[in-house]
Amino acid sequence: MVTLRPVALTPTPPSPAPPPTFMEAKKAGEAVRSKVDPSAPLTVADASARAGIALRDAERGLQWLSSEYRGQLRVTNDGDLVHVFPTGFNKPWETPDALRNAGRKLARALTGALRFAVRAWVSIVLVSYAAIFVAILVGLTLARQNDSNSRGRDGLPGGALAYAFLRIVGDALFWTFHPWSPFSVYASPVGWGAPRRRGASDGPKVPAYERVNRFFFGPAVPPPDPRETERLVLGAIRAGKGRVGLADVMRVTGLPREKVDPLMARLMLDYEGDVDVSEEGGIVYRFAELRRTAASEGAVEPGPAWTRVPALPPLTGNPAGANVAIVALNAFNMLMGLWCIENGMTLERAFHLFDKVPYHVVGTGMPIALGLVPLVGSALLFLLPVGRALFRPARARHVREEKGRMAVLREVTDRVRARAPVTEAGVAEAWERAAGEKPEGKRVDHELVSLGGVNEIVDDGTTRWRFAELETEAAAVEAEREDAPEAEAKLGRIVYATDDG
């Protein structure tokens, strides 16, 4: 008989739970997009239940969808976040944006080709033609002074015409390069800015072909930095203790509300941010990881967008003397081309101007090289600055409207921060002060509505604008910043460094 003895079993400790896995944001977004109605508002729970994915993945998926389809966030009176997609899961802006981008690329290509043509004309043709025409005038003058020269009977006027053209060119060169001339290139600034003192250095001299480019195409404008907007937002986040609101983003970027929402959704994905809602319904974007720094001083908030409104560039950016010289030289070639056509100055006839023995030249047809080419080429060159001058009022108006729009943004955001009322008269005055003219029609009302404003008439009969979303957001951001722990920004003690001996 076998006796069974009880054996004490040691319980096996449970294995640690595996770390949670996260779906890729795009994959989670596609899963949500395929299962939800884009016209209906969505919470994270809605997206999670309908797509069958975890809440954390649904949240990242909605953030990706907001970034991709320009979604917006709304807050209920209970503090719940709701995602809305005004255009559904469509991108109606893609075609206009593509057309604008194609137009810009085409314009850059045409401008580059024109700049190349102008440089070639200046380097090879413009100056060369001027020298050739001066030589022709000198030849005509000498031939006219020789009483025995029979070319005078060919109807080629020499003395008076040559003297007039040479006098024009000489005066232009004198007033351009004489050091005591008020139009001298040495007495005027090279580019934009105020005149300098005589004898002071202008820095690097601008080549002649660049001044010609400026005259015909205007000053070169550096291309915009595609990362500048993101850097400004990140700077505002770090200066705000890792907490920021939509008003802060609009303040530093100048972007409208419909572009700020998808931008913040993308930044939350890229920089491990999240969004929180205060008890009053204010939305706060939190980026705790962006606070950590090795600098001893705190981050400085970037300047507001209204301090960076580009001014209307000058028509040429050249000194007055340089413009006079270019006009004189191009006009000289154009008029000489016309004169050559009228007087049949072909290459054959020009070659025999300096013959010691008179040579009778018969009609040789249309002077193309000395007549048609410089006449048409110089006339076409003059059309470039004339066309830019004609479009200049429209560009100036665009700059004024942008200054006015930034003035409205400044008035609203500053007053919301100061918890001061926003009045229609004050906003209109700010627009006029910045733009230099009164706003047209309901332009100010349109800008205020786009910022979320609602107008109301107070007891004294004046119109006041309320910005409930921005006001609750400002209070929520301020409270979050006050409670933000300083430990988020501090680094731990350095225990190892590769530069230690």
Coordinates of C-alpha atoms in Angstrom, one line a residue:
M1 CA 0.0 0.0 0.0
V2 CA 1.4 3.3 -1.1
T3 CA 1.0 6.2 1.2
L4 CA 0.5 9.6 -0.4
R5 CA 2.1 12.4 1.4
P6 CA 0.9 16.0 0.8
V7 CA 3.3 18.2 -1.0
A8 CA 3.3 22.0 -0.4
L9 CA 3.1 23.7 -3.8
T10 CA 4.9 27.1 -4.1
P11 CA 2.6 29.5 -6.1
T12 CA 4.2 30.7 -9.3
P13 CA 4.4 34.5 -9.2
P14 CA 2.4 36.1 -12.0
S15 CA 4.5 37.3 -15.0
P16 CA 4.6 41.0 -15.4
A17 CA 2.1 42.5 -17.9
P18 CA 3.6 43.3 -21.2
P19 CA 4.0 47.0 -21.9
P20 CA 1.1 48.5 -23.9
T21 CA 1.6 48.6 -27.6
F22 CA 0.6 51.7 -29.6
M23 CA -0.7 51.7 -33.1
E24 CA 0.9 54.0 -35.6
A25 CA -1.0 57.3 -35.6
K26 CA -1.7 57.1 -39.3
K27 CA -2.9 53.4 -39.1
A28 CA -5.2 54.3 -36.1
G29 CA -6.5 57.3 -38.0
E30 CA -7.3 55.1 -41.1
A31 CA -9.1 52.6 -38.8
V32 CA -11.3 55.4 -37.4
R33 CA -11.9 57.0 -40.7
S34 CA -13.2 53.8 -42.2
K35 CA -15.8 53.3 -39.5
V36 CA -17.2 56.7 -38.5
D37 CA -19.4 59.3 -40.1
P38 CA -17.3 62.4 -40.7
S39 CA -20.2 64.7 -40.6
A40 CA -21.0 63.8 -36.9
P41 CA -19.1 65.0 -33.9
L42 CA -16.8 62.4 -32.4
T43 CA -15.4 61.8 -28.9
V44 CA -12.4 59.5 -28.3
A45 CA -14.8 56.9 -26.9
D46 CA -16.9 57.1 -30.1
A47 CA -13.9 56.5 -32.3
S48 CA -12.6 53.7 -30.0
A49 CA -15.9 51.8 -29.9
R50 CA -16.7 52.1 -33.6
A51 CA -13.2 51.3 -34.9
G52 CA -12.6 48.6 -32.2
I53 CA -9.2 50.0 -31.1
A54 CA -7.9 51.1 -27.7
L55 CA -8.7 54.5 -26.3
R56 CA -5.1 55.6 -26.5
D57 CA -5.0 54.6 -30.2
A58 CA -8.3 56.2 -30.9
E59 CA -7.0 59.5 -29.4
R60 CA -3.9 59.4 -31.6
G61 CA -5.9 58.5 -34.6
L62 CA -8.2 61.4 -34.1
Q63 CA -5.2 63.7 -33.7
W64 CA -3.8 62.4 -37.0
L65 CA -7.2 62.9 -38.7
S66 CA -7.4 66.5 -37.4
S67 CA -4.0 67.2 -38.7
E68 CA -4.8 65.6 -42.1
Y69 CA -8.3 66.9 -42.6
R70 CA -8.1 70.2 -40.7
G71 CA -10.4 69.1 -37.9
Q72 CA -11.3 71.3 -34.9
L73 CA -11.8 70.8 -31.2
R74 CA -14.9 71.7 -29.3
V75 CA -15.7 71.5 -25.6
T76 CA -19.0 70.7 -23.9
N77 CA -20.3 72.3 -20.8
D78 CA -19.2 69.2 -18.9
G79 CA -15.6 69.6 -20.1
D80 CA -15.7 66.8 -22.7
L81 CA -13.6 67.1 -25.9
V82 CA -15.4 66.7 -29.2
H83 CA -13.6 66.4 -32.6
V84 CA -15.4 67.9 -35.6
F85 CA -14.4 67.9 -39.2
P86 CA -16.0 70.8 -41.1
T87 CA -15.1 69.4 -44.5
G88 CA -15.5 65.8 -43.5
F89 CA -12.7 63.5 -44.6
N90 CA -12.2 65.5 -47.8
K91 CA -9.5 68.0 -48.7
P92 CA -11.2 70.8 -50.8
W93 CA -8.2 73.0 -50.3
E94 CA -5.9 70.6 -52.1
T95 CA -6.8 71.7 -55.7
P96 CA -6.5 75.5 -54.9
D97 CA -3.3 74.9 -53.0
A98 CA -1.9 72.7 -55.9
L99 CA -2.8 75.4 -58.4
R100 CA -1.2 78.1 -56.3
N101 CA 2.0 76.0 -55.8
A102 CA 2.1 75.3 -59.5
G103 CA 1.6 78.9 -60.3
R104 CA 4.4 79.9 -57.9
K105 CA 6.7 77.3 -59.5
L106 CA 5.8 78.5 -63.0
A107 CA 6.4 82.1 -61.9
R108 CA 9.7 81.2 -60.4
A109 CA 10.7 79.4 -63.5
L110 CA 9.7 82.3 -65.8
T111 CA 11.3 84.8 -63.5
G112 CA 14.5 82.7 -63.5
A113 CA 14.5 82.5 -67.3
L114 CA 13.8 86.3 -67.6
R115 CA 16.6 87.0 -65.1
F116 CA 18.9 84.9 -67.2
A117 CA 17.9 86.7 -70.3
V118 CA 18.3 90.1 -68.7
R119 CA 21.8 89.2 -67.4
A120 CA 22.7 87.9 -70.8
W121 CA 21.4 91.1 -72.4
V122 CA 23.2 93.3 -70.0
S123 CA 26.5 91.3 -70.1
I124 CA 26.6 90.7 -73.8
V125 CA 24.2 92.9 -75.7
L126 CA 23.3 96.0 -73.7
V127 CA 26.8 97.3 -73.1
S128 CA 28.1 96.0 -76.4
Y129 CA 25.3 97.7 -78.4
A130 CA 26.0 100.9 -76.5
A131 CA 29.7 100.7 -77.5
I132 CA 28.8 99.9 -81.1
F133 CA 26.3 102.8 -81.3
V134 CA 28.8 105.2 -79.8
A135 CA 31.3 104.1 -82.4
I136 CA 28.8 104.6 -85.2
L137 CA 28.0 108.1 -83.9
V138 CA 31.7 108.9 -83.8
G139 CA 32.1 107.6 -87.3
L140 CA 29.2 109.7 -88.5
T141 CA 30.7 112.8 -86.8
L142 CA 34.0 112.3 -88.4
A143 CA 32.5 111.6 -91.8
R144 CA 30.3 114.7 -91.5
Q145 CA 33.3 116.9 -90.7
N146 CA 35.1 115.7 -93.9
D147 CA 33.7 118.0 -96.6
S148 CA 35.0 115.6 -99.3
N149 CA 33.1 112.6 -97.9
S150 CA 30.4 111.6 -100.2
R151 CA 28.4 109.7 -97.6
G152 CA 26.6 112.9 -96.6
R153 CA 24.4 112.5 -99.6
D154 CA 23.1 109.1 -98.3
G155 CA 20.9 110.9 -95.8
L156 CA 22.8 109.9 -92.7
P157 CA 22.8 112.9 -90.4
G158 CA 25.9 112.9 -88.3
G159 CA 27.0 116.0 -86.4
A160 CA 23.9 117.2 -84.6
L161 CA 22.4 113.8 -83.8
A162 CA 25.8 112.4 -82.7
Y163 CA 26.3 115.4 -80.4
A164 CA 22.8 115.1 -78.9
F165 CA 23.2 111.3 -78.1
L166 CA 26.7 111.7 -76.8
R167 CA 25.6 114.6 -74.6
I168 CA 22.8 112.5 -73.1
V169 CA 25.0 109.6 -72.3
G170 CA 27.7 111.8 -71.0
D171 CA 25.4 113.7 -68.7
A172 CA 23.9 110.4 -67.4
L173 CA 27.3 109.0 -66.7
F174 CA 28.4 112.3 -65.0
W175 CA 25.4 112.5 -62.7
T176 CA 25.6 108.8 -61.9
F177 CA 29.3 108.5 -61.0
H178 CA 30.5 112.0 -60.1
P179 CA 31.2 111.9 -56.3
W180 CA 29.5 115.2 -55.6
S181 CA 26.3 114.4 -57.5
P182 CA 23.1 114.0 -55.4
F183 CA 22.3 111.0 -57.6
S184 CA 25.7 109.5 -57.5
V185 CA 25.9 105.7 -56.7
Y186 CA 28.5 106.7 -54.2
A187 CA 26.2 109.0 -52.3
S188 CA 23.1 106.8 -52.2
P189 CA 22.6 103.5 -50.4
V190 CA 23.2 100.3 -52.2
G191 CA 20.0 98.7 -51.2
W192 CA 17.1 99.5 -48.9
G193 CA 17.5 102.1 -46.1
A194 CA 18.4 105.7 -45.5
P195 CA 21.2 107.6 -47.3
R196 CA 24.6 107.2 -45.6
R197 CA 27.3 109.7 -44.8
R198 CA 29.8 110.4 -47.5
G199 CA 32.9 108.4 -47.1
A200 CA 31.1 105.7 -45.1
S201 CA 31.3 102.1 -46.2
D202 CA 28.3 100.5 -47.7
G203 CA 29.7 97.0 -47.1
P204 CA 29.9 94.6 -50.0
K205 CA 29.4 96.4 -53.3
V206 CA 26.5 95.2 -55.4
P207 CA 27.6 94.0 -58.9
A208 CA 26.3 95.9 -61.9
Y209 CA 24.2 92.9 -63.1
E210 CA 22.5 92.7 -59.7
R211 CA 21.5 96.3 -59.9
V212 CA 20.1 95.7 -63.4
N213 CA 18.2 92.8 -62.0
R214 CA 16.8 95.0 -59.2
F215 CA 15.7 97.6 -61.7
F216 CA 13.8 95.2 -63.9
F217 CA 12.6 92.6 -61.4
G218 CA 12.8 94.4 -58.0
P219 CA 14.9 93.5 -55.0
A220 CA 15.4 89.8 -54.4
V221 CA 13.2 88.5 -51.6
P222 CA 14.6 85.5 -49.6
P223 CA 12.3 82.5 -49.8
P224 CA 10.2 81.8 -46.6
D225 CA 11.6 79.2 -44.2
P226 CA 9.2 76.3 -44.2
R227 CA 10.1 75.5 -40.5
E228 CA 9.7 79.0 -39.2
T229 CA 6.1 78.7 -38.1
E230 CA 6.8 75.5 -36.2
R231 CA 9.8 77.1 -34.5
L232 CA 7.7 80.0 -33.4
V233 CA 5.0 77.7 -31.9
L234 CA 7.7 75.7 -30.1
G235 CA 9.2 78.8 -28.7
A236 CA 5.9 80.0 -27.4
I237 CA 5.3 76.5 -25.8
R238 CA 8.7 76.6 -24.0
A239 CA 8.2 80.2 -22.9
G240 CA 4.7 79.2 -21.6
K241 CA 6.0 76.4 -19.3
G242 CA 5.0 73.8 -21.8
R243 CA 1.3 75.0 -21.8
V244 CA -0.2 77.0 -24.7
G245 CA -3.6 77.9 -26.0
L246 CA -4.8 78.6 -29.5
A247 CA -4.7 82.4 -28.9
D248 CA -1.0 82.1 -28.1
V249 CA -0.3 80.2 -31.3
M250 CA -2.3 82.8 -33.4
R251 CA -0.4 85.6 -31.6
V252 CA 3.0 84.4 -32.6
T253 CA 2.2 83.0 -36.1
G254 CA -0.7 85.2 -37.3
L255 CA -2.4 82.1 -38.7
P256 CA -6.3 82.0 -38.8
R257 CA -8.1 79.7 -36.4
E258 CA -8.9 77.1 -39.1
K259 CA -5.2 76.5 -39.7
V260 CA -4.1 76.5 -36.0
D261 CA -6.3 73.6 -35.0
P262 CA -4.7 71.1 -37.4
L263 CA -1.3 72.5 -36.7
M264 CA -1.7 71.8 -33.0
A265 CA -3.0 68.3 -33.7
R266 CA 0.2 67.5 -35.7
L267 CA 2.4 69.0 -33.1
M268 CA 0.8 66.8 -30.4
L269 CA 1.8 63.8 -32.5
D270 CA 5.3 65.0 -33.2
Y271 CA 6.2 66.3 -29.7
E272 CA 4.3 64.0 -27.4
G273 CA 1.7 66.5 -26.4
D274 CA -1.8 66.1 -25.0
V275 CA -4.8 68.3 -24.5
D276 CA -6.7 69.1 -21.3
V277 CA -9.9 70.9 -20.5
S278 CA -10.4 73.1 -17.5
E279 CA -13.6 73.0 -15.4
E280 CA -14.8 76.2 -17.3
G281 CA -14.2 74.6 -20.7
G282 CA -10.9 76.2 -21.6
I283 CA -8.6 74.1 -23.9
V284 CA -5.0 73.8 -22.9
Y285 CA -2.3 72.1 -25.0
R286 CA 0.4 70.6 -22.8
F287 CA 3.9 69.6 -23.9
A288 CA 5.8 68.7 -20.7
E289 CA 8.7 67.1 -22.6
L290 CA 9.5 70.3 -24.4
R291 CA 10.3 72.1 -21.2
R292 CA 13.5 70.2 -20.3
T293 CA 16.5 72.3 -21.0
A294 CA 20.2 72.6 -20.1
A295 CA 20.1 76.4 -20.3
S296 CA 20.3 78.4 -17.1
E297 CA 17.8 81.0 -18.2
G298 CA 14.2 80.5 -19.1
A299 CA 12.9 80.6 -22.7
V300 CA 11.8 83.9 -24.2
E301 CA 8.5 84.2 -25.9
P302 CA 8.8 84.9 -29.6
G303 CA 7.7 88.3 -30.9
P304 CA 4.1 88.6 -32.0
A305 CA 3.2 88.2 -35.6
W306 CA 2.4 91.9 -36.1
T307 CA 6.0 92.8 -35.6
R308 CA 7.0 90.7 -38.6
V309 CA 4.5 91.9 -41.2
P310 CA 6.7 92.3 -44.4
A311 CA 6.8 95.9 -45.6
L312 CA 6.2 96.7 -49.3
P313 CA 9.6 96.4 -50.9
P314 CA 10.9 99.3 -53.0
L315 CA 10.4 99.3 -56.7
T316 CA 14.1 98.8 -57.5
G317 CA 16.1 99.0 -54.2
N318 CA 18.8 100.8 -56.3
P319 CA 20.4 104.2 -55.7
A320 CA 18.7 106.8 -57.9
G321 CA 21.9 107.2 -59.9
A322 CA 22.0 103.6 -60.8
N323 CA 18.4 103.7 -62.0
V324 CA 19.2 106.8 -64.1
A325 CA 22.2 105.1 -65.7
I326 CA 20.2 101.9 -66.6
V327 CA 17.3 104.0 -68.0
A328 CA 19.7 106.1 -70.0
L329 CA 21.6 103.2 -71.4
N330 CA 18.6 101.2 -72.4
A331 CA 16.8 104.2 -73.8
F332 CA 20.0 105.1 -75.8
N333 CA 20.0 101.6 -77.4
M334 CA 16.3 101.7 -78.1
L335 CA 16.4 105.1 -79.8
M336 CA 19.5 104.2 -81.7
G337 CA 17.8 101.0 -82.9
L338 CA 14.9 103.2 -84.2
W339 CA 17.3 105.6 -85.8
C340 CA 19.2 102.7 -87.5
I341 CA 15.9 101.4 -88.9
E342 CA 14.9 104.8 -90.2
N343 CA 18.3 105.4 -91.8
G344 CA 19.0 101.9 -93.1
M345 CA 22.1 101.4 -90.9
T346 CA 22.9 97.8 -91.8
L347 CA 26.0 96.0 -90.7
E348 CA 27.5 96.6 -94.2
R349 CA 27.0 100.3 -94.0
A350 CA 28.3 100.5 -90.5
F351 CA 31.5 98.6 -91.5
H352 CA 32.3 101.3 -94.1
L353 CA 31.8 104.3 -91.9
F354 CA 35.6 104.4 -91.1
D355 CA 36.9 103.9 -94.6
K356 CA 39.4 106.5 -95.6
V357 CA 38.3 106.1 -99.2
P358 CA 34.6 107.0 -99.6
Y359 CA 32.5 103.9 -100.4
H360 CA 29.1 104.3 -101.8
V361 CA 26.6 101.9 -100.1
V362 CA 23.3 101.1 -101.7
G363 CA 20.2 100.0 -99.8
T364 CA 20.8 96.6 -98.2
G365 CA 17.4 95.9 -96.6
M366 CA 16.1 96.0 -93.1
P367 CA 18.8 96.6 -90.4
I368 CA 18.0 93.7 -88.1
A369 CA 21.2 93.4 -86.0
L370 CA 21.6 97.1 -85.4
G371 CA 18.0 98.2 -85.6
L372 CA 15.3 95.6 -84.9
V373 CA 17.0 93.7 -82.2
P374 CA 18.0 96.6 -79.9
L375 CA 14.7 98.4 -80.5
V376 CA 12.5 95.4 -79.6
G377 CA 14.8 94.1 -76.9
S378 CA 15.1 97.4 -75.1
A379 CA 11.4 98.1 -75.4
L380 CA 10.5 94.8 -73.9
L381 CA 12.9 95.4 -71.0
F382 CA 11.2 98.6 -70.2
L383 CA 7.9 96.7 -69.9
L384 CA 9.1 94.8 -66.9
P385 CA 9.5 97.7 -64.4
V386 CA 6.4 99.4 -65.9
G387 CA 4.4 96.3 -65.3
R388 CA 5.7 96.0 -61.7
A389 CA 4.8 99.7 -61.2
L390 CA 1.3 99.1 -62.4
F391 CA 0.8 96.2 -60.0
R392 CA 2.4 98.0 -57.1
P393 CA -0.8 99.6 -55.8
A394 CA -2.4 96.2 -55.5
R395 CA 0.6 94.9 -53.5
A396 CA 0.5 98.0 -51.3
R397 CA -3.2 97.3 -50.6
H398 CA -2.4 93.7 -49.7
V399 CA 0.2 94.9 -47.2
R400 CA -2.1 97.4 -45.7
E401 CA -4.9 94.8 -45.2
E402 CA -2.4 92.4 -43.6
K403 CA -1.3 95.1 -41.2
G404 CA -5.0 95.8 -40.4
R405 CA -5.7 92.1 -39.8
M406 CA -2.7 91.9 -37.5
A407 CA -3.9 95.0 -35.7
V408 CA -7.3 93.3 -35.0
L409 CA -5.5 90.2 -33.7
R410 CA -3.3 92.3 -31.5
E411 CA -6.2 94.2 -30.1
V412 CA -8.2 91.1 -29.3
T413 CA -5.4 88.9 -27.8
D414 CA -4.0 91.8 -25.7
R415 CA -7.4 92.7 -24.3
V416 CA -8.3 89.1 -23.7
R417 CA -5.0 88.6 -21.8
A418 CA -5.7 91.8 -19.8
R419 CA -9.3 90.8 -19.3
A420 CA -10.4 94.1 -20.8
P421 CA -13.5 94.6 -23.0
V422 CA -13.1 94.6 -26.8
T423 CA -15.1 97.4 -28.5
E424 CA -15.9 97.8 -32.2
A425 CA -14.6 101.4 -32.2
G426 CA -11.3 100.4 -30.5
V427 CA -10.7 97.7 -33.1
A428 CA -11.6 99.9 -36.0
E429 CA -9.2 102.6 -34.6
A430 CA -6.4 100.0 -34.3
W431 CA -7.0 98.9 -37.9
E432 CA -6.8 102.5 -39.2
R433 CA -3.7 103.2 -37.1
A434 CA -1.8 100.2 -38.4
A435 CA -3.0 100.2 -42.1
G436 CA -3.2 104.0 -42.5
E437 CA -6.7 103.9 -43.8
K438 CA -10.2 103.0 -42.5
P439 CA -11.4 99.5 -42.9
E440 CA -13.9 98.9 -45.7
G441 CA -17.5 97.8 -45.0
K442 CA -17.7 94.9 -42.6
R443 CA -14.1 93.8 -42.8
V444 CA -13.4 94.3 -39.1
D445 CA -16.6 92.4 -38.2
H446 CA -15.4 89.6 -40.4
E447 CA -12.1 89.4 -38.7
L448 CA -13.7 89.5 -35.2
V449 CA -16.1 86.7 -36.1
S450 CA -13.2 84.6 -37.5
L451 CA -11.6 84.9 -34.0
G452 CA -14.7 83.6 -32.3
G453 CA -16.2 86.9 -31.4
V454 CA -19.9 87.6 -30.7
N455 CA -21.1 91.1 -30.5
E456 CA -23.5 92.5 -27.9
I457 CA -24.9 95.9 -27.1
V458 CA -24.2 97.1 -23.5
D459 CA -26.3 99.5 -21.5
D460 CA -24.7 102.7 -22.8
G461 CA -25.5 101.7 -26.4
T462 CA -22.0 100.8 -27.5
T463 CA -21.1 97.5 -29.2
R464 CA -18.9 95.1 -27.3
W465 CA -17.4 91.9 -28.6
R466 CA -17.1 88.8 -26.4
F467 CA -14.7 86.0 -27.0
A468 CA -15.9 83.3 -24.7
E469 CA -13.6 80.6 -26.0
L470 CA -10.5 82.8 -25.9
E471 CA -11.4 84.1 -22.4
T472 CA -11.9 80.7 -20.9
E473 CA -8.8 79.4 -22.7
A474 CA -6.6 82.3 -21.4
A475 CA -7.8 81.6 -17.8
A476 CA -7.2 77.9 -18.2
V477 CA -3.7 78.4 -19.6
E478 CA -2.8 80.8 -16.9
A479 CA -3.9 78.4 -14.2
E480 CA -2.0 75.5 -15.8
R481 CA 1.2 77.6 -16.0
E482 CA 0.9 78.5 -12.3
D483 CA 0.6 74.9 -11.3
A484 CA 3.3 73.6 -13.7
P485 CA 6.1 72.0 -11.7
E486 CA 9.5 73.4 -12.2
A487 CA 11.0 69.9 -12.1
E488 CA 9.7 69.4 -15.6
A489 CA 12.3 71.8 -16.9
K490 CA 15.2 70.7 -14.8
L491 CA 17.8 68.1 -15.7
G492 CA 19.1 65.5 -13.2
R493 CA 22.6 65.5 -11.8
I494 CA 25.2 64.6 -14.4
V495 CA 26.9 61.4 -13.4
Y496 CA 29.0 60.8 -16.5
A497 CA 30.4 63.0 -19.2
T498 CA 32.7 62.0 -22.1
D499 CA 34.6 65.3 -21.7
D500 CA 35.8 64.3 -18.2
G501 CA 39.5 63.5 -18.0

